[in-house]
PDB file of C-alpha atoms (C1' of nucleotides) in Angstrom:
ATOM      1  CA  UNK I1463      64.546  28.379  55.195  1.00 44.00           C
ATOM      2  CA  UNK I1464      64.307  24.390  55.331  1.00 44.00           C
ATOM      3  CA  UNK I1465      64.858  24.274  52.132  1.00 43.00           C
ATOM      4  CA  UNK I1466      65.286  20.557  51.665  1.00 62.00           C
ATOM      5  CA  UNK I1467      63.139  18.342  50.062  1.00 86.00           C
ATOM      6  CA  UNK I1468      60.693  14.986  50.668  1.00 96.00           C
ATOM      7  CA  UNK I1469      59.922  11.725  49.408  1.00 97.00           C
ATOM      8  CA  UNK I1470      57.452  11.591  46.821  1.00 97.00           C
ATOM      9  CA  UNK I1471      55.641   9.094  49.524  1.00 98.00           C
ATOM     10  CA  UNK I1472      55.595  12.099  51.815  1.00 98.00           C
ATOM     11  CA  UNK I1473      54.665  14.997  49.513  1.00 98.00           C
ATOM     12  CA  UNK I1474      51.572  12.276  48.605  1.00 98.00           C
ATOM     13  CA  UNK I1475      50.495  12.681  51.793  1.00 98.00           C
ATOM     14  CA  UNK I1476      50.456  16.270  52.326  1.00 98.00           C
ATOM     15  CA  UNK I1477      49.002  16.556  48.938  1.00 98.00           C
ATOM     16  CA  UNK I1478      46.052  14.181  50.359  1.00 98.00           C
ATOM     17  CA  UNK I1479      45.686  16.033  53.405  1.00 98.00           C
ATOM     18  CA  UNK I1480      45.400  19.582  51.676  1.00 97.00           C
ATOM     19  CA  UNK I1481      42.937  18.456  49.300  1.00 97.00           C
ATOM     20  CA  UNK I1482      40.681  16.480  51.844  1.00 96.00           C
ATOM     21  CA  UNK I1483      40.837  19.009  53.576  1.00 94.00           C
ATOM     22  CA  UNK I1484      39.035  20.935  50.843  1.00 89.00           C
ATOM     23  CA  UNK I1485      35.854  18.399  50.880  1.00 86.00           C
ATOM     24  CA  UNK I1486      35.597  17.503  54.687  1.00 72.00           C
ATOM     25  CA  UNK I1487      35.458  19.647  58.049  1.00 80.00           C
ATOM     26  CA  UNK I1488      38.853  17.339  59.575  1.00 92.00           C
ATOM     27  CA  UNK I1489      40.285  15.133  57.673  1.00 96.00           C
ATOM     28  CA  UNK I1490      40.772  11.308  59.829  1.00 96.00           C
ATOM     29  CA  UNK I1491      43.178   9.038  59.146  1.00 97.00           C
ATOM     30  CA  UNK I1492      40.663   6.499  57.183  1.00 97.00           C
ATOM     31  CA  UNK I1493      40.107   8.995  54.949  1.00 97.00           C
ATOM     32  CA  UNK I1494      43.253   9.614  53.585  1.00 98.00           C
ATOM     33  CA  UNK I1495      43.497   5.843  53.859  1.00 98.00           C
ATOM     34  CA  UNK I1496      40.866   5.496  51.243  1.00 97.00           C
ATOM     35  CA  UNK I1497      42.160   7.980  48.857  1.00 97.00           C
ATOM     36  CA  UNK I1498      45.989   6.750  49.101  1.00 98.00           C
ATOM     37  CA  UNK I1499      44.606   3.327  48.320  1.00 97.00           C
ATOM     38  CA  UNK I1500      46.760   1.872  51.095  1.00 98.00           C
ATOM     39  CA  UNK I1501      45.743   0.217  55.194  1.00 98.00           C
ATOM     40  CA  UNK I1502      45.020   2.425  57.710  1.00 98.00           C
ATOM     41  CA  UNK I1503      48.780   0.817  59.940  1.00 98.00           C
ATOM     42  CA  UNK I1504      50.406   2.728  57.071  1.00 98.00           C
ATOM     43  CA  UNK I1505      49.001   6.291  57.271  1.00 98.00           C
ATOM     44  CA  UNK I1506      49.311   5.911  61.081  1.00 97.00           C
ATOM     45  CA  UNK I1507      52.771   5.161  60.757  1.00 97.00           C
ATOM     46  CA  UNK I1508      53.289   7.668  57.984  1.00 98.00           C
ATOM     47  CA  UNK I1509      51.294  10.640  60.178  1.00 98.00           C
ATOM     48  CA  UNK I1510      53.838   9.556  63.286  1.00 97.00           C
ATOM     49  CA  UNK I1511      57.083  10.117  60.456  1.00 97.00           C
ATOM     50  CA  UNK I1512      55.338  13.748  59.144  1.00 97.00           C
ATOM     51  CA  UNK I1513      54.533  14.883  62.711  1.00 96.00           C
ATOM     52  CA  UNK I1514      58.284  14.017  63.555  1.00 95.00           C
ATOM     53  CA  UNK I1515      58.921  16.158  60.454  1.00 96.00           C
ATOM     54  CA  UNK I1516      56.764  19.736  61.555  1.00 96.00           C
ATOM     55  CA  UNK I1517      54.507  19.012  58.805  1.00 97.00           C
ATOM     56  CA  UNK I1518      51.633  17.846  60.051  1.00 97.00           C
ATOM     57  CA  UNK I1519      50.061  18.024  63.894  1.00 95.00           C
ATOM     58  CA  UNK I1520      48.271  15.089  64.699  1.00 94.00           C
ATOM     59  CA  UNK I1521      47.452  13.985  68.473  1.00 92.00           C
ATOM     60  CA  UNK I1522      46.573  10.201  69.341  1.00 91.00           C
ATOM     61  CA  UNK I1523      43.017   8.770  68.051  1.00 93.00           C
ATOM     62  CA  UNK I1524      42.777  12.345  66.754  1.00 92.00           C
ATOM     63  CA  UNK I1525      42.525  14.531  63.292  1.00 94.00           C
ATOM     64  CA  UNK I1526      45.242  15.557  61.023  1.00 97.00           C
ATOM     65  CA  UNK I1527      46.142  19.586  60.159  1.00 97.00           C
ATOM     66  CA  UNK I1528      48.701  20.539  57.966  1.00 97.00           C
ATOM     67  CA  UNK I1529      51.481  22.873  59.625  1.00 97.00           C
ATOM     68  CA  UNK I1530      51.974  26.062  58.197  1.00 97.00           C
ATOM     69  CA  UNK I1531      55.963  24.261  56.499  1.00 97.00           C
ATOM     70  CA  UNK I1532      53.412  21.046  55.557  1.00 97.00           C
ATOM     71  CA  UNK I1533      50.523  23.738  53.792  1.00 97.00           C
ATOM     72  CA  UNK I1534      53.274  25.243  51.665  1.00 97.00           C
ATOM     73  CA  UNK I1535      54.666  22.131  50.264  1.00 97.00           C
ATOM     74  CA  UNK I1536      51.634  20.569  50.167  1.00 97.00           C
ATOM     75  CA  UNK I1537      50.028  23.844  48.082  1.00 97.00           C
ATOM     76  CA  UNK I1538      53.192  23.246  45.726  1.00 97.00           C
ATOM     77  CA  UNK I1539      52.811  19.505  45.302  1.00 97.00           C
ATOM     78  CA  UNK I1540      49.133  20.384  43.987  1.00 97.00           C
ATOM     79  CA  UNK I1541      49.900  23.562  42.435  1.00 96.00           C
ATOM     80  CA  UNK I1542      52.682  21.345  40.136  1.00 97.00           C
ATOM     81  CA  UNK I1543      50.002  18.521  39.465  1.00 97.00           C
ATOM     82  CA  UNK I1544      47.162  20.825  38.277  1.00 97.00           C
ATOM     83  CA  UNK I1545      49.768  22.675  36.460  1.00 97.00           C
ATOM     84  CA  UNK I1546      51.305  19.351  34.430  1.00 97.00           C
ATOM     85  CA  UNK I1547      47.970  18.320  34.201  1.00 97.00           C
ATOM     86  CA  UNK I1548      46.888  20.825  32.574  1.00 97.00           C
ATOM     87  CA  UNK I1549      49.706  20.796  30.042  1.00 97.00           C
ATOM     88  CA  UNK I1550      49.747  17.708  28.821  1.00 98.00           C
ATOM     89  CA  UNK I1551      46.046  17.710  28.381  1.00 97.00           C
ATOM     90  CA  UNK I1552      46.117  21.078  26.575  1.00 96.00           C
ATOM     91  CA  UNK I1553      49.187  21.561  25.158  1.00 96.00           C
ATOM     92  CA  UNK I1554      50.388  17.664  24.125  1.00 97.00           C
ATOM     93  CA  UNK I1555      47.001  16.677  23.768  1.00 97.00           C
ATOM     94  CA  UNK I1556      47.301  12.928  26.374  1.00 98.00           C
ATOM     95  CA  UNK I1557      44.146  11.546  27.112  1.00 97.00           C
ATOM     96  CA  UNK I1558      42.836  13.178  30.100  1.00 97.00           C
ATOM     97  CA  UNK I1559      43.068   9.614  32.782  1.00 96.00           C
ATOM     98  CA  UNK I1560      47.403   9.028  31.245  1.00 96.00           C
ATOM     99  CA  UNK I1561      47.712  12.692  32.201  1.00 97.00           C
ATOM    100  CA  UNK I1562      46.316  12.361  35.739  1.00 97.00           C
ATOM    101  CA  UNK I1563      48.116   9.487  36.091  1.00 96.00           C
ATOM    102  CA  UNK I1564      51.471  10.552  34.667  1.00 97.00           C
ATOM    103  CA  UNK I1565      51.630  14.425  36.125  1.00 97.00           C
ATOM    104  CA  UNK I1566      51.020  12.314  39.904  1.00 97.00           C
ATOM    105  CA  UNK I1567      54.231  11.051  39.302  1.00 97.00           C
ATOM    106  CA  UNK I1568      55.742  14.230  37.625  1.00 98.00           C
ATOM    107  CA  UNK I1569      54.789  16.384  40.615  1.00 97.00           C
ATOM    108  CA  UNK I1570      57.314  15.151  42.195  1.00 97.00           C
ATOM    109  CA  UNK I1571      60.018  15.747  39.734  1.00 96.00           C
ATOM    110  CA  UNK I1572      60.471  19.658  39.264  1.00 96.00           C
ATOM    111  CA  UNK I1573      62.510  22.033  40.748  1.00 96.00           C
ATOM    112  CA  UNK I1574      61.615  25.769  41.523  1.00 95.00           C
ATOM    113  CA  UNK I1575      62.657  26.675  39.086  1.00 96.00           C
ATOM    114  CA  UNK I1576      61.375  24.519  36.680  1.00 97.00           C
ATOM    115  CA  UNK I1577      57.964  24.504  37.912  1.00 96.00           C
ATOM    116  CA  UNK I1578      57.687  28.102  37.212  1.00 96.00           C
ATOM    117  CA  UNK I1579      59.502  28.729  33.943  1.00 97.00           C
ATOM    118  CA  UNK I1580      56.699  25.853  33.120  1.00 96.00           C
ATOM    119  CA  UNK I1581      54.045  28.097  34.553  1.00 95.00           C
ATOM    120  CA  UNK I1582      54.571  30.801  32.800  1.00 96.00           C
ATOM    121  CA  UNK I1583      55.461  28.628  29.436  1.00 96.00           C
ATOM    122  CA  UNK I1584      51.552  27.278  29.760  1.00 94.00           C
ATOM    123  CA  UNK I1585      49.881  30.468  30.774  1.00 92.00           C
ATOM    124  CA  UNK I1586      51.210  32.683  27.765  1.00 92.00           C
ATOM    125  CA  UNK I1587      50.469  29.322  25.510  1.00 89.00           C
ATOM    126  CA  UNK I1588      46.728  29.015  26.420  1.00 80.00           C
ATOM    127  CA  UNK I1589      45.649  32.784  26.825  1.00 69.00           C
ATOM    128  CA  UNK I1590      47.032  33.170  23.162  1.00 64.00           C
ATOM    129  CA  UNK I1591      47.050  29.893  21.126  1.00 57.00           C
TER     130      UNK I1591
ATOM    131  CA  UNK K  11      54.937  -8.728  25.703  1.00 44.00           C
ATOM    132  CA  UNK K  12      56.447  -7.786  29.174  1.00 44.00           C
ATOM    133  CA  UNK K  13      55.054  -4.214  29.827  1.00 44.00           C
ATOM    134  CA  UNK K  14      55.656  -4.061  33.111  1.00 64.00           C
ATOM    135  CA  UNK K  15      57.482  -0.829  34.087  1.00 88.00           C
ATOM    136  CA  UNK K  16      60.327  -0.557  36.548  1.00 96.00           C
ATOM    137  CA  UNK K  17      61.943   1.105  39.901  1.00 97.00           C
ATOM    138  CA  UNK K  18      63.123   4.442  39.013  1.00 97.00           C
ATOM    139  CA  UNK K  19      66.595   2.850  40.579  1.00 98.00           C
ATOM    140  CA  UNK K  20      66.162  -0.099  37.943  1.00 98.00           C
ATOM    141  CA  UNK K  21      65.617   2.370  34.967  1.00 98.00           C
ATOM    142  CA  UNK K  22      68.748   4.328  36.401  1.00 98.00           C
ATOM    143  CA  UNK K  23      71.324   1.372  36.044  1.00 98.00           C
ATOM    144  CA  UNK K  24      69.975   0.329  32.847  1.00 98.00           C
ATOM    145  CA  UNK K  25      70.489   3.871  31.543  1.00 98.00           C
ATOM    146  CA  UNK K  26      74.346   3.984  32.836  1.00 98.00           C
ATOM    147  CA  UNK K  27      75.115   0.519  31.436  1.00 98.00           C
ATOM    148  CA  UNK K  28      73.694   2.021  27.875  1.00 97.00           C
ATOM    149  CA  UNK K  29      75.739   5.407  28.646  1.00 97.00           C
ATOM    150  CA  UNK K  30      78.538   3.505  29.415  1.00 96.00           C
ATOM    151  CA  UNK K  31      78.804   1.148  26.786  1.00 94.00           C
ATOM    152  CA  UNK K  32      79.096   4.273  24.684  1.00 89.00           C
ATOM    153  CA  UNK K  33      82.249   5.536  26.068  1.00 86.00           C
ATOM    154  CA  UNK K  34      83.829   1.844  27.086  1.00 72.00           C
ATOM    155  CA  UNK K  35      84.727  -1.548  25.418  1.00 80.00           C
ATOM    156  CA  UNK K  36      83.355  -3.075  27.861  1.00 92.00           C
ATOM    157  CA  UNK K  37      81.332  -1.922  31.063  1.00 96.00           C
ATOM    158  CA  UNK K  38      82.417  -3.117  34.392  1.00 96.00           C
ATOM    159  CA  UNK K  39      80.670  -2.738  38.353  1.00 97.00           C
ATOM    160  CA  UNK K  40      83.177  -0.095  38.804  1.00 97.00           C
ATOM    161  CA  UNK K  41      82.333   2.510  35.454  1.00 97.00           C
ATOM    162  CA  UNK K  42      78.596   2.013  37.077  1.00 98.00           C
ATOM    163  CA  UNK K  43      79.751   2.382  40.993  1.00 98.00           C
ATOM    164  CA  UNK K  44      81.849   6.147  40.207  1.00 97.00           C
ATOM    165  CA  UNK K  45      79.091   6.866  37.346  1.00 97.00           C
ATOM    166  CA  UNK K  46      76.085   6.732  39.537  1.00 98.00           C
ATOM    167  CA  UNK K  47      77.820   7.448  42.195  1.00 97.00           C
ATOM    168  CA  UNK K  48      77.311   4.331  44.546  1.00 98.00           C
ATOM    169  CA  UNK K  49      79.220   1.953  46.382  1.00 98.00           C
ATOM    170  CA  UNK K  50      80.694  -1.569  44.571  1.00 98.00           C
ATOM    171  CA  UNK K  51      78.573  -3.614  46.977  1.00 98.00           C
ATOM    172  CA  UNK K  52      75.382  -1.621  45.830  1.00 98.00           C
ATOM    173  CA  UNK K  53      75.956  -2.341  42.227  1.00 98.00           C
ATOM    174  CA  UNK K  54      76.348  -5.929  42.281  1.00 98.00           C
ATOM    175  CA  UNK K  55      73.358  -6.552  44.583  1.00 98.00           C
ATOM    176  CA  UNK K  56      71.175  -4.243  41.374  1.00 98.00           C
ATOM    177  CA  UNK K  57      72.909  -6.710  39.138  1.00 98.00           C
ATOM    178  CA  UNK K  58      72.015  -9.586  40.203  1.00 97.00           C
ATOM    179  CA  UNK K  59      68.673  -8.345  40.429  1.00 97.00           C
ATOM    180  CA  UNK K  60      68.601  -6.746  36.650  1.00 98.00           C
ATOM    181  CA  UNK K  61      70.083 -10.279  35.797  1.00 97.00           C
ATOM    182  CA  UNK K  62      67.178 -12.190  37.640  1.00 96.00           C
ATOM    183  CA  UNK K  63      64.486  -9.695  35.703  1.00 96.00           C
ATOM    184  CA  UNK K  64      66.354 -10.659  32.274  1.00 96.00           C
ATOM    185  CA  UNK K  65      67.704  -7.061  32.074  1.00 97.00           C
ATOM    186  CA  UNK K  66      71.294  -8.185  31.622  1.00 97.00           C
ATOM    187  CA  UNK K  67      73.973 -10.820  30.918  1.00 96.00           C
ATOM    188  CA  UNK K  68      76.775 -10.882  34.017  1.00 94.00           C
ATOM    189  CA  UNK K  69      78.625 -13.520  34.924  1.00 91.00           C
ATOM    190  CA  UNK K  70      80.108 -13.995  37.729  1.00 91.00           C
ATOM    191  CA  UNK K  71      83.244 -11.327  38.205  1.00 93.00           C
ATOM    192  CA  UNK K  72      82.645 -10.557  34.789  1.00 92.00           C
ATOM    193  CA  UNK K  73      81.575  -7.492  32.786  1.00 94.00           C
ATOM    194  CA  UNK K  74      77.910  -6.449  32.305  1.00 97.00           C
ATOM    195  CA  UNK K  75      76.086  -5.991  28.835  1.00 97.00           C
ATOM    196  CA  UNK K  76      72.585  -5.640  28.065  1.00 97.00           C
ATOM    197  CA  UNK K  77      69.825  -7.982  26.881  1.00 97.00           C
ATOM    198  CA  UNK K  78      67.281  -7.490  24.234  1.00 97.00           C
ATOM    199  CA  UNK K  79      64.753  -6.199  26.671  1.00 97.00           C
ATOM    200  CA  UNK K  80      67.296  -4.357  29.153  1.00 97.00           C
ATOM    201  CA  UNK K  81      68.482  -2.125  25.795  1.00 97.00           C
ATOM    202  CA  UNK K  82      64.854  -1.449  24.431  1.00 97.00           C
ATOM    203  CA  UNK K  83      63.968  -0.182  28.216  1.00 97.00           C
ATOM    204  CA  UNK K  84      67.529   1.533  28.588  1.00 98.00           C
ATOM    205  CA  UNK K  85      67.059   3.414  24.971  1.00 97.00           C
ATOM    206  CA  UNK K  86      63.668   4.606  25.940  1.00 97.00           C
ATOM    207  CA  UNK K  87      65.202   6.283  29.307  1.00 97.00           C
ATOM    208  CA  UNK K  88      67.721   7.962  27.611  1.00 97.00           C
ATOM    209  CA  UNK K  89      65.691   9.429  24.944  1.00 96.00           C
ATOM    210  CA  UNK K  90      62.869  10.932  27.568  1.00 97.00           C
ATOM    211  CA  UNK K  91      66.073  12.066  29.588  1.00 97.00           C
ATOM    212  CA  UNK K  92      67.520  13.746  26.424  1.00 96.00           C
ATOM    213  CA  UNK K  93      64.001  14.993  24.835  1.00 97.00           C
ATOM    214  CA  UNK K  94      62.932  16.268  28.471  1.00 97.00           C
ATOM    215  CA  UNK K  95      66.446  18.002  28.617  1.00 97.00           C
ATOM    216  CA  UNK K  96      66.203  19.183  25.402  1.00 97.00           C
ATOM    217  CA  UNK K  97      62.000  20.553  26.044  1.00 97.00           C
ATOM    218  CA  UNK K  98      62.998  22.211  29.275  1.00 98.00           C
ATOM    219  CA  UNK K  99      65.877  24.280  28.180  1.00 97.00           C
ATOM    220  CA  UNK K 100      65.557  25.369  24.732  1.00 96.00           C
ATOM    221  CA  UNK K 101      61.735  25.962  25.177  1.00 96.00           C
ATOM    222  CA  UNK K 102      61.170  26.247  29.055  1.00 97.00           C
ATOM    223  CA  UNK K 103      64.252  27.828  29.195  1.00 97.00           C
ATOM    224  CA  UNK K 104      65.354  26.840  32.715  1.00 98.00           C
ATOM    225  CA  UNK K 105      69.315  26.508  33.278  1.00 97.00           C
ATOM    226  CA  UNK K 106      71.157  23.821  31.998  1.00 97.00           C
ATOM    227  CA  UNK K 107      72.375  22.289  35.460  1.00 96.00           C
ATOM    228  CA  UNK K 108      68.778  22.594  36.741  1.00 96.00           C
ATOM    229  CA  UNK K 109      67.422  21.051  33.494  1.00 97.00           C
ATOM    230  CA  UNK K 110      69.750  17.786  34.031  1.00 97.00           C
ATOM    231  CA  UNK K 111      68.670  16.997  37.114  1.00 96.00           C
ATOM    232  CA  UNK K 112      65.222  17.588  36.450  1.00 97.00           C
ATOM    233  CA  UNK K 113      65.737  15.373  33.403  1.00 97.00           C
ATOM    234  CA  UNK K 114      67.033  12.501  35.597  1.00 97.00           C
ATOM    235  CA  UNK K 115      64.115  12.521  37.899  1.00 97.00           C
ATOM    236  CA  UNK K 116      61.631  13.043  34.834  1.00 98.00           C
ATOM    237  CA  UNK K 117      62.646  10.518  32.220  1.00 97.00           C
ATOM    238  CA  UNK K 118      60.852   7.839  34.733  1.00 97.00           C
ATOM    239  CA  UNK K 119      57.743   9.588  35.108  1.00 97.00           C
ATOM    240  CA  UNK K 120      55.590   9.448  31.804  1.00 96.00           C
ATOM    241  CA  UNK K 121      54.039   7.013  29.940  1.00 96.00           C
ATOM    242  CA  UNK K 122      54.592   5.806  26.479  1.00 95.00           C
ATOM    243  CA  UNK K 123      51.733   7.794  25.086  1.00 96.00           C
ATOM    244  CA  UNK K 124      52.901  11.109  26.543  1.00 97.00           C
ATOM    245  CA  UNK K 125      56.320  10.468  25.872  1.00 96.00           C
ATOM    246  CA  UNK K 126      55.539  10.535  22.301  1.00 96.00           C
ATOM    247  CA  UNK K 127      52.913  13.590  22.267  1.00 97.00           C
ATOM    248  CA  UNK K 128      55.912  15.171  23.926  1.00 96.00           C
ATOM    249  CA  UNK K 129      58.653  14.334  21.384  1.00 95.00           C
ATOM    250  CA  UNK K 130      56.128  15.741  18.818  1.00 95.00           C
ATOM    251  CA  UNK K 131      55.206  18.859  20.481  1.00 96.00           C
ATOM    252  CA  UNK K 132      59.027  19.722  21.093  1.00 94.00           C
ATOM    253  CA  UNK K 133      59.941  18.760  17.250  1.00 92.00           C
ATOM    254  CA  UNK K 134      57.193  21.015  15.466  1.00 92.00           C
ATOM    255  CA  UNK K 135      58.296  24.048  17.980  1.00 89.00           C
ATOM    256  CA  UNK K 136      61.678  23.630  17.397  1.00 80.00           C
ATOM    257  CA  UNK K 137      61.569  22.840  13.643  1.00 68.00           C
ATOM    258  CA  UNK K 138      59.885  26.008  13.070  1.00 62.00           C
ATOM    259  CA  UNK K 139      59.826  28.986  15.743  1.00 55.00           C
TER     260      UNK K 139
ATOM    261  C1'  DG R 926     105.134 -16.030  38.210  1.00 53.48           C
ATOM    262  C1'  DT R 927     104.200 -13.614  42.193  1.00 53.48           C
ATOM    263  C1'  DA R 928     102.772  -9.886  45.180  1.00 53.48           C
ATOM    264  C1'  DA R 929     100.173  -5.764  45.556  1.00 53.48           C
ATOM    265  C1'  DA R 930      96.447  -3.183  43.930  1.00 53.48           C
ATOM    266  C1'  DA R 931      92.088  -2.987  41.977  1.00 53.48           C
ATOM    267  C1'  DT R 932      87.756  -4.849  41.482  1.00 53.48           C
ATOM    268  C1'  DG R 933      83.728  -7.924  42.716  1.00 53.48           C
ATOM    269  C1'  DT R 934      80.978 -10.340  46.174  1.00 53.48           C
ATOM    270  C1'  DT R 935      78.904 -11.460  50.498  1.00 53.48           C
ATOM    271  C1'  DA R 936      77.171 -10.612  55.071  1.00 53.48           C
ATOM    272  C1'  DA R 937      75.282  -7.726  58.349  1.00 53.48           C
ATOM    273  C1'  DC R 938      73.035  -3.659  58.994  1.00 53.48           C
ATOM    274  C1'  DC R 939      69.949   0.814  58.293  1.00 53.48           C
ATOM    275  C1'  DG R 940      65.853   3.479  56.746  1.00 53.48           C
ATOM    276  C1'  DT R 941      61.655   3.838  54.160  1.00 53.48           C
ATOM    277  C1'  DA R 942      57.226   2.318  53.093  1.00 53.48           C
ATOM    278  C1'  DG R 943      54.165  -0.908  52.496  1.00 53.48           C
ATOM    279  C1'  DA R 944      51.126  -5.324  54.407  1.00 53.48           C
ATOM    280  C1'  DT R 945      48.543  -8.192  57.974  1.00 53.48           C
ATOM    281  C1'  DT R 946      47.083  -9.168  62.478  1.00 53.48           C
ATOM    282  C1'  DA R 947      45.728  -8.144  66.927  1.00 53.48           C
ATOM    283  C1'  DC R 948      44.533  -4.877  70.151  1.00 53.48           C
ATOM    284  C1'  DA R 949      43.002  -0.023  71.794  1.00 53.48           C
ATOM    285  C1'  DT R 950      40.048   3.708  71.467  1.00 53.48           C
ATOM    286  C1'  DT R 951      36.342   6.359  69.775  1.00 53.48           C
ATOM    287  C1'  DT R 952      31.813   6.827  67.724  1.00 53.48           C
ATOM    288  C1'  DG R 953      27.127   5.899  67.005  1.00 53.48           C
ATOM    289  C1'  DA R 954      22.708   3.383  67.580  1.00 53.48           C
ATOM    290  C1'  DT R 955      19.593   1.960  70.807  1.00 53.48           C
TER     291       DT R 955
ATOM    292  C1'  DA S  50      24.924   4.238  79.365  1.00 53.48           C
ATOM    293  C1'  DT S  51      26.179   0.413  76.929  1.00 53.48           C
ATOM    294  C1'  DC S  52      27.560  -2.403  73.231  1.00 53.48           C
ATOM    295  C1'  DA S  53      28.808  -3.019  68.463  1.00 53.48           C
ATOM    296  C1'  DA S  54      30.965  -1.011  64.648  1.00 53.48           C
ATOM    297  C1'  DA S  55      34.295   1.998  62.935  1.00 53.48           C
ATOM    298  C1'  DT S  56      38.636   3.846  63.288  1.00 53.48           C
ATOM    299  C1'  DG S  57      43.533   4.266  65.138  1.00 53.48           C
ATOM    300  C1'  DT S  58      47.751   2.083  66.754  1.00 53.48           C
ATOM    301  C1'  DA S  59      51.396  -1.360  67.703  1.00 53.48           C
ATOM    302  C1'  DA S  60      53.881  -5.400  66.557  1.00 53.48           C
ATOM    303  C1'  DT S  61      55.705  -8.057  63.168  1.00 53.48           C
ATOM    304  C1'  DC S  62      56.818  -9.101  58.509  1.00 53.48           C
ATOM    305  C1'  DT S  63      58.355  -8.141  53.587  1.00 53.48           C
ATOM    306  C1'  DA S  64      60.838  -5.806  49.798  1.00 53.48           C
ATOM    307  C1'  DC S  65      63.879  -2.347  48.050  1.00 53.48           C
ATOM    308  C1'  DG S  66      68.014   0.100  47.898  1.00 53.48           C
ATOM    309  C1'  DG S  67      71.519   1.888  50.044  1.00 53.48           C
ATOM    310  C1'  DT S  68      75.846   1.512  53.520  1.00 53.48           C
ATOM    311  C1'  DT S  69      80.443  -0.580  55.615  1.00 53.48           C
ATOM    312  C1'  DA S  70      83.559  -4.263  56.485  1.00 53.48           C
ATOM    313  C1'  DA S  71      85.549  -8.517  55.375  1.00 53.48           C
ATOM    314  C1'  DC S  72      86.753 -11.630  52.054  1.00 53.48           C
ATOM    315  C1'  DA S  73      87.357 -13.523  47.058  1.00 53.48           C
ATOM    316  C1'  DT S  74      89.001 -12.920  42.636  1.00 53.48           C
ATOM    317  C1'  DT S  75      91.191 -10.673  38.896  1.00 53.48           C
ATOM    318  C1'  DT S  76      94.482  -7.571  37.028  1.00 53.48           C
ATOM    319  C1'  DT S  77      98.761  -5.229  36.845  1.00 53.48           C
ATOM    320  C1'  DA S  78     103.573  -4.197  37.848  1.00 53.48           C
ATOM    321  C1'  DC S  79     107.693  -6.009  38.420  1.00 53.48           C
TER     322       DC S  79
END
DNA sequence: GTAAAATGTTAACCGTAGATTACATTTGAT
DNA sequence: ATCAAATGTAATCTACGGTTAACATTTTAC
């Protein structure tokens, strides 16, 4: 159930961690370092506040999985950027670097419901159209 | 000039005091405190921070009104919060309660250039449809 | 005009999320 | 196996944005 929700800071993370996780074998703290754009104290400290959360299992000087809670809101988080991506690239018609910048932000905006009223809004509007 | 951008708690008092001003003769800590839903104290530590940026005009123990700048960034908010409102229940069709608070987290997220793809996407499918 | 109530401010504190610096540990080259 | 480089952590600091409690000021009722 947990149904409550994160910080946009913390759904960033997961977000990093599932898609690194698509490009490397384990995915180390530098590297999401590097793709956050922010010092390597910070995602220590920020992997010490998700473990505390269930969403991520990390031991000491070790790599970083996604629990099965952190995978499914992580797997949203990306799910609702590709999605808004997608729309306002194909549907408004924003210059593809604004809408990877502005559907980052976005992502972390939409409710359940929302988020899939939208889906359904782009599907039907790009398979005809 | 000044195109910086601003806190999503920023944009949210400067949205209120435009809301306000509306309804009121004049808007006081108080109307902002019970409309946002935060404590006295919390509002006039924002206010003298909105009056350091140049956002507003408050004196001391006196009521709050907007400058130049504060009004053309408070306007903007409202009409993303109104046109995303607007977009995501007469076309997404998601509930109106849900829509509102989507709206409230939304209206800080886009840019300038999407904001007005979207108000022209939503105005040609609502026109005609 | 004064006293009580309402409103505004300040001070002290909390939590989040970042930075820098220094230190700990692991990894990799030899 | 050892040492240097790379990576991870801890300590300390900053800024933001909220809280409560105490105090200041203004407003309102009488």
């Amino acid at each position: 159930m947990t149904a409550r929700s994160f910080s946009p800071a913390v759904e960033d993370y997961l977000e990093a961690i599932l898609t690194l996780e698509g490009e490397n074998r384990s995915v180390r703290s530098i590297d999401l370092s590097r793709h956050l754009g922010v010092s390597r104290a910070a995602v220590s400290k920020a992997m010490t506040s998700l473990n505390a959360k269930g969403l991520i299992e990390h031991a000491h000087y070790s790599s970083i999985s996604l629990t099965d809670e952190g995978r499914r809101h992580a797997a949203k988080i990306l799910h609702s950027h590709r999605m808004l991506k997608r729309f306002l690239i194909e549907i408004l018609g924003v210059d593809a670097s604004v809408a990877e910048s502005d559907a980052c932000h976005l992502e972390h905006s939409i409710s359940d419901e929302t988020r899939q009223k939208w889906l359904a809004y782009i599907q039907s509007n790009l398979k005809s159209g």
